[in-house]
Amino acid sequence: MDGTMNHDRDVPGSPATSTRRRVLTRLDLLRDEMLDTLTAAVRIPSITPTYPGEVYADVVGAEGEVSRLLAGVYAEAGAETDVFAVAPGRDNAVGVIRGTGGGRSLIFNGHVDVVPPGDVSGWRSGDPFDGVVEDGWIRGRGTVDMKSGLVAQAFAARALHEAGVRLRGDLILQAVVGEENLENHLGTSAVLDRGYTADGAIVSEPTGGDRPLSVMAATPGVLVMRIEVTGKSSHSSMRGRMLYRPGTTGPVAASAIDRGFVIYQALRRLESDWAATKFDPLFEPGQFTLAPGVVDGGARHSRSGAFIPDSMSMVYAVFHPPGEDQAVVRKEIEAHIAHVAATDPWLRTHPPVVEWPLRYPGSRVDAAHPLCVAVADARELAAVDTPLAGRPPLAAFPSAADSTWLCAAGVPAVGLGPGELAMAHAYDERCAVDEIVCAARAYALAAMDWCGS
Ligand SMILES: [Zn+2]
């Protein structure tokens, strides 16, 4: 342990220390059951039914099944449970373990939905949902993102209950739907609106970046931007005339793809400027980007090489520092696009249309906030005498997470969860069992510290 640990709460032989031992011993005894529950959760293919490419009716319902599985564990942890859905089949599960009074309340939050597995042949196991535990890993879609964290939180609560620990503040367990397609109105925000708020939250998204089980105190603001560029269609053989022989009555055609890439290049330059100008001490340099995700262009009535394309659309994910006013960020990008459009003879009179379908303001908890300190202390104490020992630096989760909606509702939210971020959404997704165990220990210790016991 290094000098930042709160040694006053870790005096050998003190009642607090022996209670903690009891809880951690209980967790050790629950280890196999925890992994069995996790395997059962992974075997439910709870793909977000609205995910692009999915057939809603074929997929809907699995999220609710995972939530009900979690609700069972919450009940075993002594919680009053509430399973409810805003959209049929898409149930959230909440478990409330009432405190004895006088302590701070805490939310454990995680999402039950997973992204599609992609082409099954891309998985070495041949089954993305087999949830097999092997050689210290559990594999399958959703192990990292994020059923391991979700199940570890539930078993941390069970260990506290079975070790006879009564927390002073309420512990509120939340298993929510729809996170992967940014449907917080069906998941986390719906749960918060139903009255399940607290003085702090730990979101169990995978926080293994440079170091496993980092404590992540911030998430970036994320904007989804859609740009529509309109051209003028003609036969593709007219390209030479379009480029080099402008007519006296206006261009014979205008390629939306050529014009779209003018915008693309301009945004690439803006992105480089951002690397030098947008800054937040919790984020890696260059983490604020304009990420093109979709480019789609062609003739409106026929995607064919025989046409000069009259339409091109681009979809970007824009990552900016949390706390930056999103209206200002949007204006900055729109002004940049307008400036470039003004230098182009076609775009000047046919300006691109910019829309912002999704907005995540981002979240940030100060490094000195007692929640950050409590979670980092718990993480450190949980890993003593293991290969994960040490105090990981505070970092920022690189993408949108439900921390945004917790923070927006006045609940400071910090991320801590097993799994490597790079494994999320990837083929052969797998999570280290040691990290899952360590995370469960950290959740239990954090709850004891934050809520009081
Ligand atoms: Zn996730």
Coordinates of C-alpha atoms and ligand atoms in Angstrom, one line a residue:
M1 CA 0.0 0.0 0.0
D2 CA 1.3 3.5 -0.7
G3 CA 1.1 6.6 1.4
T4 CA -2.2 7.7 -0.1
M5 CA -4.1 4.9 1.6
N6 CA -6.4 5.9 4.6
H7 CA -4.5 3.8 7.2
D8 CA -6.8 5.0 10.0
R9 CA -9.5 2.8 8.5
D10 CA -7.2 -0.2 8.2
V11 CA -5.8 -0.8 11.7
P12 CA -5.0 -4.5 12.1
G13 CA -7.3 -6.0 14.7
S14 CA -9.8 -3.2 14.7
P15 CA -13.5 -4.0 14.3
A16 CA -13.7 -2.4 10.9
T17 CA -10.8 -4.5 9.7
S18 CA -12.3 -7.7 10.9
T19 CA -15.6 -6.9 9.3
R20 CA -13.9 -6.3 6.0
R21 CA -12.1 -9.6 6.4
R22 CA -15.5 -11.3 7.0
V23 CA -16.9 -9.8 3.8
L24 CA -13.9 -10.7 1.7
T25 CA -13.9 -14.2 3.0
R26 CA -17.6 -14.5 2.1
L27 CA -16.9 -13.2 -1.4
D28 CA -14.2 -15.9 -1.7
L29 CA -16.8 -18.5 -0.8
L30 CA -19.3 -17.1 -3.4
R31 CA -16.7 -17.0 -6.2
D32 CA -17.9 -20.1 -8.1
E33 CA -21.5 -19.1 -7.7
M34 CA -20.7 -15.7 -9.0
L35 CA -19.0 -17.1 -12.1
D36 CA -21.9 -19.5 -12.7
T37 CA -24.3 -16.6 -12.6
L38 CA -22.1 -14.7 -15.0
T39 CA -22.0 -17.6 -17.4
A40 CA -25.8 -17.8 -17.2
A41 CA -26.0 -14.1 -17.9
V42 CA -23.6 -14.3 -20.9
R43 CA -25.7 -17.2 -22.3
I44 CA -28.7 -14.9 -22.6
P45 CA -28.0 -13.0 -25.9
S46 CA -29.3 -9.7 -24.7
I47 CA -28.4 -7.7 -27.8
T48 CA -29.9 -4.1 -27.8
P49 CA -33.0 -4.8 -30.0
T50 CA -32.8 -1.3 -31.7
Y51 CA -29.1 -1.8 -32.6
P52 CA -28.6 -1.0 -36.3
G53 CA -29.0 -4.2 -38.3
E54 CA -31.1 -6.1 -35.7
V55 CA -34.6 -7.2 -36.2
Y56 CA -36.4 -5.8 -33.1
A57 CA -39.0 -8.6 -32.8
D58 CA -36.4 -11.3 -33.0
V59 CA -34.2 -9.8 -30.3
V60 CA -36.4 -8.0 -27.8
G61 CA -36.9 -9.7 -24.4
A62 CA -33.4 -11.0 -23.7
E63 CA -32.5 -7.8 -21.9
G64 CA -35.4 -8.3 -19.5
E65 CA -34.3 -11.9 -18.9
V66 CA -30.9 -10.8 -17.7
S67 CA -32.5 -8.1 -15.5
R68 CA -34.7 -10.8 -13.9
L69 CA -31.6 -13.0 -13.3
L70 CA -29.9 -10.0 -11.6
A71 CA -33.0 -9.2 -9.6
G72 CA -32.8 -12.8 -8.2
V73 CA -29.3 -12.0 -6.8
Y74 CA -30.4 -8.6 -5.5
A75 CA -33.2 -10.4 -3.5
E76 CA -30.7 -12.9 -2.1
A77 CA -28.6 -9.8 -1.1
G78 CA -31.6 -8.7 1.1
A79 CA -32.9 -6.1 -1.4
E80 CA -36.4 -5.1 -2.2
T81 CA -36.6 -5.5 -5.9
D82 CA -38.4 -3.7 -8.6
V83 CA -38.4 -5.0 -12.2
F84 CA -40.1 -2.6 -14.6
A85 CA -40.0 -1.7 -18.3
V86 CA -40.7 1.5 -20.2
A87 CA -40.7 -0.6 -23.5
P88 CA -42.2 -4.1 -23.2
G89 CA -39.6 -6.8 -22.8
R90 CA -36.9 -4.3 -22.0
D91 CA -37.1 -4.6 -18.2
N92 CA -34.7 -2.8 -15.8
A93 CA -34.0 -4.4 -12.4
V94 CA -33.5 -2.3 -9.2
G95 CA -32.7 -3.7 -5.8
V96 CA -32.8 -1.4 -2.7
I97 CA -31.0 -2.5 0.4
R98 CA -32.2 -0.1 3.0
G99 CA -29.6 1.4 5.3
T100 CA -29.9 1.8 9.0
G101 CA -29.8 5.6 8.7
G102 CA -27.3 8.3 8.9
G103 CA -25.0 7.2 6.0
R104 CA -24.5 8.3 2.4
S105 CA -26.4 6.3 -0.2
L106 CA -24.7 4.6 -3.2
I107 CA -25.8 3.3 -6.6
F108 CA -24.2 0.3 -8.3
N109 CA -25.1 0.7 -12.0
G110 CA -24.5 -1.4 -15.0
H111 CA -26.2 -2.3 -18.3
V112 CA -27.6 -5.6 -19.3
D113 CA -27.6 -5.1 -23.1
V114 CA -24.7 -6.1 -25.4
V115 CA -23.7 -5.2 -28.9
P116 CA -24.3 -7.8 -31.7
P117 CA -21.5 -10.4 -31.9
G118 CA -20.8 -9.8 -35.6
D119 CA -20.0 -12.7 -37.9
V120 CA -19.9 -15.8 -35.8
S121 CA -17.0 -17.2 -37.8
G122 CA -14.9 -14.4 -36.4
W123 CA -15.1 -16.1 -32.9
R124 CA -12.5 -18.8 -32.3
S125 CA -15.0 -20.5 -29.9
G126 CA -17.6 -20.7 -32.7
D127 CA -20.2 -19.5 -30.2
P128 CA -20.2 -15.8 -29.0
F129 CA -22.5 -16.6 -26.2
D130 CA -21.1 -19.7 -24.6
G131 CA -19.7 -17.9 -21.5
V132 CA -17.1 -20.6 -20.8
V133 CA -14.6 -20.1 -18.0
E134 CA -11.2 -21.3 -19.1
D135 CA -7.6 -20.7 -18.1
G136 CA -8.5 -17.7 -15.8
W137 CA -10.8 -16.0 -18.4
I138 CA -14.5 -16.0 -19.1
R139 CA -15.3 -15.5 -22.7
G140 CA -18.2 -14.3 -24.7
R141 CA -20.0 -11.3 -26.0
G142 CA -20.8 -9.1 -23.0
T143 CA -18.2 -10.5 -20.6
V144 CA -16.3 -7.2 -20.7
D145 CA -19.1 -4.9 -21.8
M146 CA -20.4 -5.4 -19.1
K147 CA -22.0 -8.4 -17.5
S148 CA -18.8 -9.2 -15.4
G149 CA -19.1 -5.8 -13.6
L150 CA -22.8 -6.1 -13.2
V151 CA -22.7 -9.5 -11.7
A152 CA -19.7 -8.6 -9.5
Q153 CA -21.7 -5.7 -8.1
A154 CA -24.6 -7.9 -7.3
F155 CA -22.3 -10.5 -5.5
A156 CA -20.6 -7.7 -3.6
A157 CA -24.0 -6.8 -2.2
R158 CA -24.7 -10.5 -1.4
A159 CA -21.4 -10.9 0.4
L160 CA -22.2 -7.8 2.6
H161 CA -25.6 -9.3 3.4
E162 CA -24.3 -12.8 4.2
A163 CA -21.5 -11.4 6.3
G164 CA -24.1 -9.6 8.4
V165 CA -23.0 -6.1 7.4
R166 CA -25.7 -3.5 7.8
L167 CA -24.8 -0.3 5.9
R168 CA -25.9 3.0 7.2
G169 CA -26.8 4.5 3.8
D170 CA -29.0 2.8 1.2
L171 CA -27.3 0.6 -1.4
I172 CA -29.2 0.7 -4.7
L173 CA -28.4 -1.9 -7.4
Q174 CA -29.4 -1.0 -10.9
A175 CA -29.3 -3.3 -14.0
V176 CA -30.5 -1.2 -17.0
V177 CA -31.3 -1.7 -20.7
G178 CA -30.5 0.2 -23.8
E179 CA -27.2 1.7 -23.0
E180 CA -25.5 0.5 -26.2
N181 CA -27.8 2.4 -28.4
L182 CA -27.9 5.5 -26.2
E183 CA -31.5 4.8 -25.0
N184 CA -31.0 6.1 -21.5
H185 CA -34.7 7.2 -21.4
L186 CA -35.5 3.4 -21.3
G187 CA -32.7 2.5 -18.9
T188 CA -30.7 4.6 -16.5
S189 CA -32.7 7.8 -16.8
A190 CA -36.0 5.9 -16.4
V191 CA -34.6 4.3 -13.2
L192 CA -33.5 7.7 -11.8
D193 CA -36.9 9.2 -12.7
R194 CA -38.6 6.4 -10.8
G195 CA -36.9 7.8 -7.7
Y196 CA -33.9 5.6 -7.4
T197 CA -31.2 8.3 -6.9
A198 CA -28.3 8.4 -4.4
D199 CA -25.4 10.5 -3.1
G200 CA -23.0 8.7 -5.4
A201 CA -22.7 6.0 -8.0
I202 CA -20.2 3.4 -9.2
V203 CA -20.7 2.4 -12.9
S204 CA -19.2 -0.9 -13.7
E205 CA -18.2 -0.4 -17.3
P206 CA -14.8 -1.9 -18.1
T207 CA -12.1 0.5 -16.9
G208 CA -9.0 -1.5 -17.9
G209 CA -7.1 1.0 -20.0
D210 CA -3.4 1.3 -19.4
R211 CA -3.9 -0.4 -16.1
P212 CA -6.6 -2.9 -15.1
L213 CA -9.4 -1.7 -12.9
S214 CA -8.6 2.0 -13.2
V215 CA -10.9 4.5 -11.5
M216 CA -12.5 6.6 -14.1
A217 CA -13.8 10.0 -12.9
A218 CA -14.9 11.4 -16.2
T219 CA -16.6 10.6 -19.5
P220 CA -16.4 12.9 -22.5
G221 CA -19.2 14.8 -24.0
V222 CA -20.4 13.0 -27.1
L223 CA -22.4 14.5 -30.0
V224 CA -23.6 12.5 -33.0
M225 CA -23.5 14.7 -36.1
R226 CA -25.1 13.9 -39.4
I227 CA -24.0 15.9 -42.5
E228 CA -26.0 15.8 -45.7
V229 CA -24.4 17.1 -48.9
T230 CA -26.4 17.6 -52.0
G231 CA -25.0 17.6 -55.6
K232 CA -26.5 17.5 -59.0
S233 CA -26.8 14.1 -60.8
S234 CA -26.0 13.3 -64.4
H235 CA -24.4 10.4 -66.4
S236 CA -21.0 9.6 -65.1
S237 CA -19.5 10.3 -68.5
M238 CA -20.2 14.0 -67.8
R239 CA -17.5 14.1 -65.1
G240 CA -15.0 15.7 -67.5
R241 CA -17.4 18.4 -68.5
M242 CA -18.4 18.9 -64.9
L243 CA -14.8 19.4 -63.8
Y244 CA -13.2 21.2 -66.7
R245 CA -15.8 22.8 -68.9
P246 CA -18.2 24.8 -66.7
G247 CA -21.2 25.9 -68.8
T248 CA -22.4 29.4 -69.0
T249 CA -25.7 28.4 -67.5
G250 CA -24.3 26.6 -64.5
P251 CA -22.6 23.3 -64.0
V252 CA -23.8 20.3 -65.9
A253 CA -23.5 18.3 -62.7
A254 CA -22.0 18.5 -59.2
S255 CA -20.6 15.4 -57.3
A256 CA -21.9 15.2 -53.8
I257 CA -19.0 12.8 -53.0
D258 CA -16.3 15.3 -54.2
R259 CA -18.0 18.0 -52.1
G260 CA -18.5 15.7 -49.1
F261 CA -14.8 15.0 -49.0
V262 CA -14.0 18.7 -49.0
I263 CA -16.0 18.8 -45.7
Y264 CA -14.3 15.6 -44.5
Q265 CA -10.8 17.1 -45.0
A266 CA -11.8 20.3 -43.3
L267 CA -13.1 18.4 -40.3
R268 CA -9.9 16.3 -40.2
R269 CA -8.0 19.6 -39.9
L270 CA -10.3 20.8 -37.2
E271 CA -9.7 17.6 -35.3
S272 CA -5.9 18.2 -35.4
D273 CA -6.5 21.7 -34.0
W274 CA -8.6 20.1 -31.2
A275 CA -5.7 17.8 -30.3
A276 CA -3.7 21.0 -29.5
T277 CA -6.5 23.2 -28.0
K278 CA -9.0 21.0 -26.2
F279 CA -7.7 19.8 -22.9
D280 CA -8.8 18.1 -19.7
P281 CA -6.3 16.8 -17.1
L282 CA -8.2 13.5 -16.7
F283 CA -8.0 12.7 -20.4
E284 CA -5.2 11.5 -22.6
P285 CA -3.9 14.2 -25.0
G286 CA -5.7 13.8 -28.3
Q287 CA -8.8 12.1 -26.8
F288 CA -11.1 14.8 -28.2
T289 CA -11.8 13.8 -31.7
L290 CA -14.3 14.1 -34.6
A291 CA -14.6 10.4 -35.5
P292 CA -16.2 9.6 -38.9
G293 CA -18.3 6.5 -38.5
V294 CA -20.4 6.4 -41.7
V295 CA -19.9 7.7 -45.2
D296 CA -22.7 6.9 -47.6
G297 CA -22.9 8.5 -51.1
G298 CA -24.3 8.0 -54.6
A299 CA -27.1 8.9 -56.8
R300 CA -30.3 9.2 -54.8
H301 CA -32.4 6.9 -57.1
S302 CA -29.7 4.4 -57.9
R303 CA -26.4 3.4 -56.2
S304 CA -24.6 2.8 -59.5
G305 CA -21.3 3.8 -61.2
A306 CA -23.3 5.2 -64.1
F307 CA -24.2 8.3 -62.2
I308 CA -22.6 11.4 -60.9
P309 CA -23.8 11.2 -57.2
D310 CA -26.2 13.8 -55.9
S311 CA -26.1 12.8 -52.3
M312 CA -23.6 12.0 -49.6
S313 CA -24.2 11.7 -45.9
M314 CA -21.6 11.3 -43.1
V315 CA -22.2 10.4 -39.5
Y316 CA -19.6 11.5 -36.9
A317 CA -19.2 10.9 -33.2
V318 CA -17.7 14.0 -31.7
F319 CA -15.9 13.7 -28.4
H320 CA -15.3 16.9 -26.4
P321 CA -14.3 17.8 -22.9
P322 CA -17.1 17.3 -20.3
G323 CA -18.3 20.6 -19.1
E324 CA -17.9 22.3 -22.4
D325 CA -21.3 23.8 -23.4
Q326 CA -22.6 21.5 -26.2
A327 CA -24.3 24.5 -27.9
V328 CA -20.9 26.2 -28.2
V329 CA -19.2 23.0 -29.5
R330 CA -22.0 22.6 -32.1
K331 CA -21.6 26.2 -33.2
E332 CA -17.8 25.8 -33.5
I333 CA -18.2 22.9 -35.9
E334 CA -21.0 24.4 -37.9
A335 CA -19.1 27.6 -38.3
H336 CA -16.1 25.6 -39.5
I337 CA -18.2 23.8 -42.1
A338 CA -19.9 27.0 -43.2
H339 CA -16.5 28.7 -43.6
V340 CA -15.3 25.9 -45.9
A341 CA -18.5 25.7 -47.8
A342 CA -18.2 29.5 -48.5
T343 CA -14.9 28.8 -50.4
D344 CA -16.5 26.2 -52.7
P345 CA -18.5 27.4 -55.7
W346 CA -21.1 24.6 -55.4
L347 CA -21.4 24.4 -51.6
R348 CA -21.7 28.2 -51.4
T349 CA -25.1 28.0 -53.0
H350 CA -25.9 24.4 -51.8
P351 CA -24.7 24.4 -48.2
P352 CA -24.5 21.1 -46.4
V353 CA -27.2 20.4 -43.8
V354 CA -25.9 19.5 -40.3
E355 CA -28.0 17.7 -37.8
W356 CA -27.3 16.5 -34.2
P357 CA -29.4 13.5 -33.5
L358 CA -27.8 12.5 -30.2
R359 CA -26.3 14.4 -27.4
Y360 CA -24.4 13.2 -24.3
P361 CA -23.1 16.1 -22.2
G362 CA -20.5 14.0 -20.4
S363 CA -19.6 13.7 -16.8
R364 CA -16.9 14.7 -14.4
V365 CA -16.2 14.1 -10.7
D366 CA -13.4 16.1 -9.2
A367 CA -10.3 14.0 -8.4
A368 CA -10.5 15.2 -4.8
H369 CA -14.2 14.4 -4.4
P370 CA -14.7 11.9 -1.5
L371 CA -16.4 9.4 -3.9
C372 CA -13.2 9.3 -6.0
V373 CA -11.1 8.9 -2.9
A374 CA -13.4 6.1 -1.5
V375 CA -13.4 4.1 -4.7
A376 CA -9.7 4.4 -5.2
D377 CA -9.1 3.4 -1.6
A378 CA -11.4 0.4 -2.0
R379 CA -9.7 -0.6 -5.3
E380 CA -6.3 -0.4 -3.6
L381 CA -7.4 -2.4 -0.5
A382 CA -9.1 -5.0 -2.6
A383 CA -6.0 -5.8 -4.5
V384 CA -3.5 -6.0 -1.7
D385 CA -1.2 -9.0 -2.1
T386 CA -2.5 -9.8 -5.6
P387 CA -0.9 -9.1 -9.0
L388 CA -3.3 -6.2 -9.4
A389 CA -1.9 -4.5 -6.3
G390 CA -1.3 -0.7 -6.3
R391 CA -3.3 2.4 -6.6
P392 CA -4.2 3.1 -10.3
P393 CA -4.2 6.7 -11.4
L394 CA -7.5 8.5 -11.9
A395 CA -8.4 8.4 -15.6
A396 CA -11.2 9.2 -17.9
F397 CA -13.5 6.7 -19.6
P398 CA -13.0 7.4 -23.4
S399 CA -16.6 7.1 -24.4
A400 CA -20.1 7.8 -23.5
A401 CA -21.4 5.9 -20.4
D402 CA -24.5 6.1 -18.1
S403 CA -22.3 8.2 -15.8
T404 CA -23.5 11.1 -17.9
W405 CA -27.1 10.7 -16.9
L406 CA -26.3 10.0 -13.3
C407 CA -24.2 13.1 -13.1
A408 CA -26.9 15.1 -14.9
A409 CA -29.4 14.0 -12.3
G410 CA -27.1 15.3 -9.5
V411 CA -25.5 11.9 -8.6
P412 CA -21.7 12.0 -8.8
A413 CA -20.7 8.9 -10.7
V414 CA -17.3 7.1 -11.0
G415 CA -16.4 4.2 -13.2
L416 CA -14.7 1.0 -12.0
G417 CA -15.1 -2.3 -13.7
P418 CA -13.3 -5.5 -14.8
G419 CA -12.2 -6.0 -18.4
E420 CA -10.0 -4.3 -21.0
L421 CA -11.7 -1.5 -22.9
A422 CA -10.1 -2.7 -26.2
M423 CA -12.0 -6.1 -25.8
A424 CA -15.4 -4.4 -25.7
H425 CA -17.3 -4.8 -29.0
A426 CA -14.5 -7.0 -30.3
Y427 CA -14.3 -10.6 -31.5
D428 CA -13.2 -13.1 -28.8
E429 CA -14.3 -10.7 -26.1
R430 CA -13.1 -12.1 -22.7
C431 CA -12.6 -10.9 -19.2
A432 CA -9.9 -12.0 -16.6
V433 CA -11.5 -13.8 -13.7
D434 CA -9.0 -12.2 -11.3
E435 CA -10.2 -8.8 -12.3
I436 CA -13.8 -9.8 -11.7
V437 CA -13.0 -11.1 -8.2
C438 CA -11.0 -7.9 -7.4
A439 CA -13.8 -5.7 -8.7
A440 CA -16.3 -7.5 -6.5
R441 CA -14.0 -7.0 -3.5
A442 CA -13.6 -3.3 -4.4
Y443 CA -17.4 -2.7 -4.7
A444 CA -18.0 -4.3 -1.3
L445 CA -15.3 -2.2 0.4
A446 CA -16.4 1.0 -1.4
A447 CA -19.9 0.5 -0.2
M448 CA -18.8 0.0 3.4
D449 CA -16.6 3.1 3.3
W450 CA -19.1 5.3 1.5
C451 CA -22.3 4.2 3.1
G452 CA -20.8 3.6 6.6
S453 CA -21.1 0.3 8.3
Ligands
ZN1 ZN -20.9 -0.7 -21.9

